Amino acid sequence: MAQKNLLKYILLGLLENEKKTGYDLKKLFETEIGEFWSAKHSQIYLELKRLEEQGYISSETGLFGNKLEKTYYTVTDKGRRVLSEWEETPTGELPINKDEFILKLYFIHDKNDKRIQEMLSEQYRLHVSKLAHLKKRKNLLFKDEISRSKNYGHFLILDLAIRREKEYIGWIKQYLH
Amino acid sequence: MAQKNLLKYILLGLLENEKKTGYDLKKLFETEIGEFWSAKHSQIYLELKRLEEQGYISSETGLFGNKLEKTYYTVTDKGRRVLSEWEETPTGELPINKDEFILKLYFIHDKNDKRIQEMLSEQYRLHVSKLAHLKKRKNLLFKDEISRSKNYGHFLILDLAIRREKEYIGWIKQYLH
DNA sequence: CGAAACATGTAAGATGTTACATGATTCG
DNA sequence: CGAATCATGTAACATCTTACATGTTTCG
């Protein structure tokens, strides 16, 4: 999807409160951010270069161990302005959730086609396990009121993700025999 | 998202039962398919060319009016095989739903940040209107049992979409004051 | 007759994935 | 010391969007 270059804002957002290396960012995409966004390290390093050229972030290298040079990035004032401008802009237009399973289902016409049940049970497994994972994360990150108010946005979207999985599972159960 | 070239299968699926022009396909992406997939005409025409080169579809031109040449495409046996092979393959891996609103929310830390309520009410409007639209479609397309069993997959995903919107709205209401 | 919709394409550029490459550090 | 992880990059390629381009038919 060649589009709005949202990765730019993600990187700015992640670097806003703490300097990080490209590798740190990559790791975040494998865990926390990975729930709702994806990016490969090749793209991250490239984007960091570009953001620095444009003056949105600045870098500082630190020697780690004997030889290893790590590059730490921080957001500049200019970058901070771009970030909050984006945050303030109404998003508009709901996104299209491209889902391969949905697509396959669309092309099945016959109610009694055996593949429907096979597909539904595969999805059931996947969504049940996703739900378990999300609940575990919520428990881990947001046990108490204090942790919730510290990262309230994150709490909200995790809560939404859990509700969505429950709903998805409910839908599957309705049609799975 | 440069990935699995699913457009290929969508075109094959749409051409499976009826010959269509590139323009017909484009129109479908603006209406029916538009609910869960997107593609521009430039991409569609290109992909049709490629599919024909690969022998998955074949074309026939018909004169429309005095001068206008329309190109109609149909799936070949080879194409049909590729399509059903895809349909049979388990999808695996749940997709990441990239949603700009979710992203913005993630970067808001303070529970009392005014922007949360602004964003939620924008989303409320959008999802309420989306839900109304989906309900209208369901009513239009799947009033009776017969129409459901004719395009059962489509009925299922429309039903899912409606449930998802309801759930989304429920979530917004919980946090919107 | 003019505007909107029909109809089909190409080109440039942005975004994203996969593969290729290399080296350092940690930990068992 | 060897494997896993840390750490950073480039190259080739596929996908997708935006813009450019052109001509036809329908309908009020």
Coordinates of C-alpha atoms in Angstrom, one line a residue, chain A residues 14 30 38 87 94 104 126 138 144 166-167 177:
Chain A
L14 CA 8.3 6.2 19.4
E30 CA 8.0 -7.3 16.7
S38 CA 4.2 -3.9 10.7
E87 CA -2.0 13.9 15.8
L94 CA -12.4 4.4 7.7
K104 CA -11.9 -16.3 0.0
L126 CA -6.4 -18.4 15.1
K138 CA -3.7 -6.6 29.1
D144 CA -3.9 -1.4 37.9
K166 CA -14.5 -11.8 21.1
E167 CA -17.0 -10.6 18.6
H177 CA -21.3 -26.6 13.3

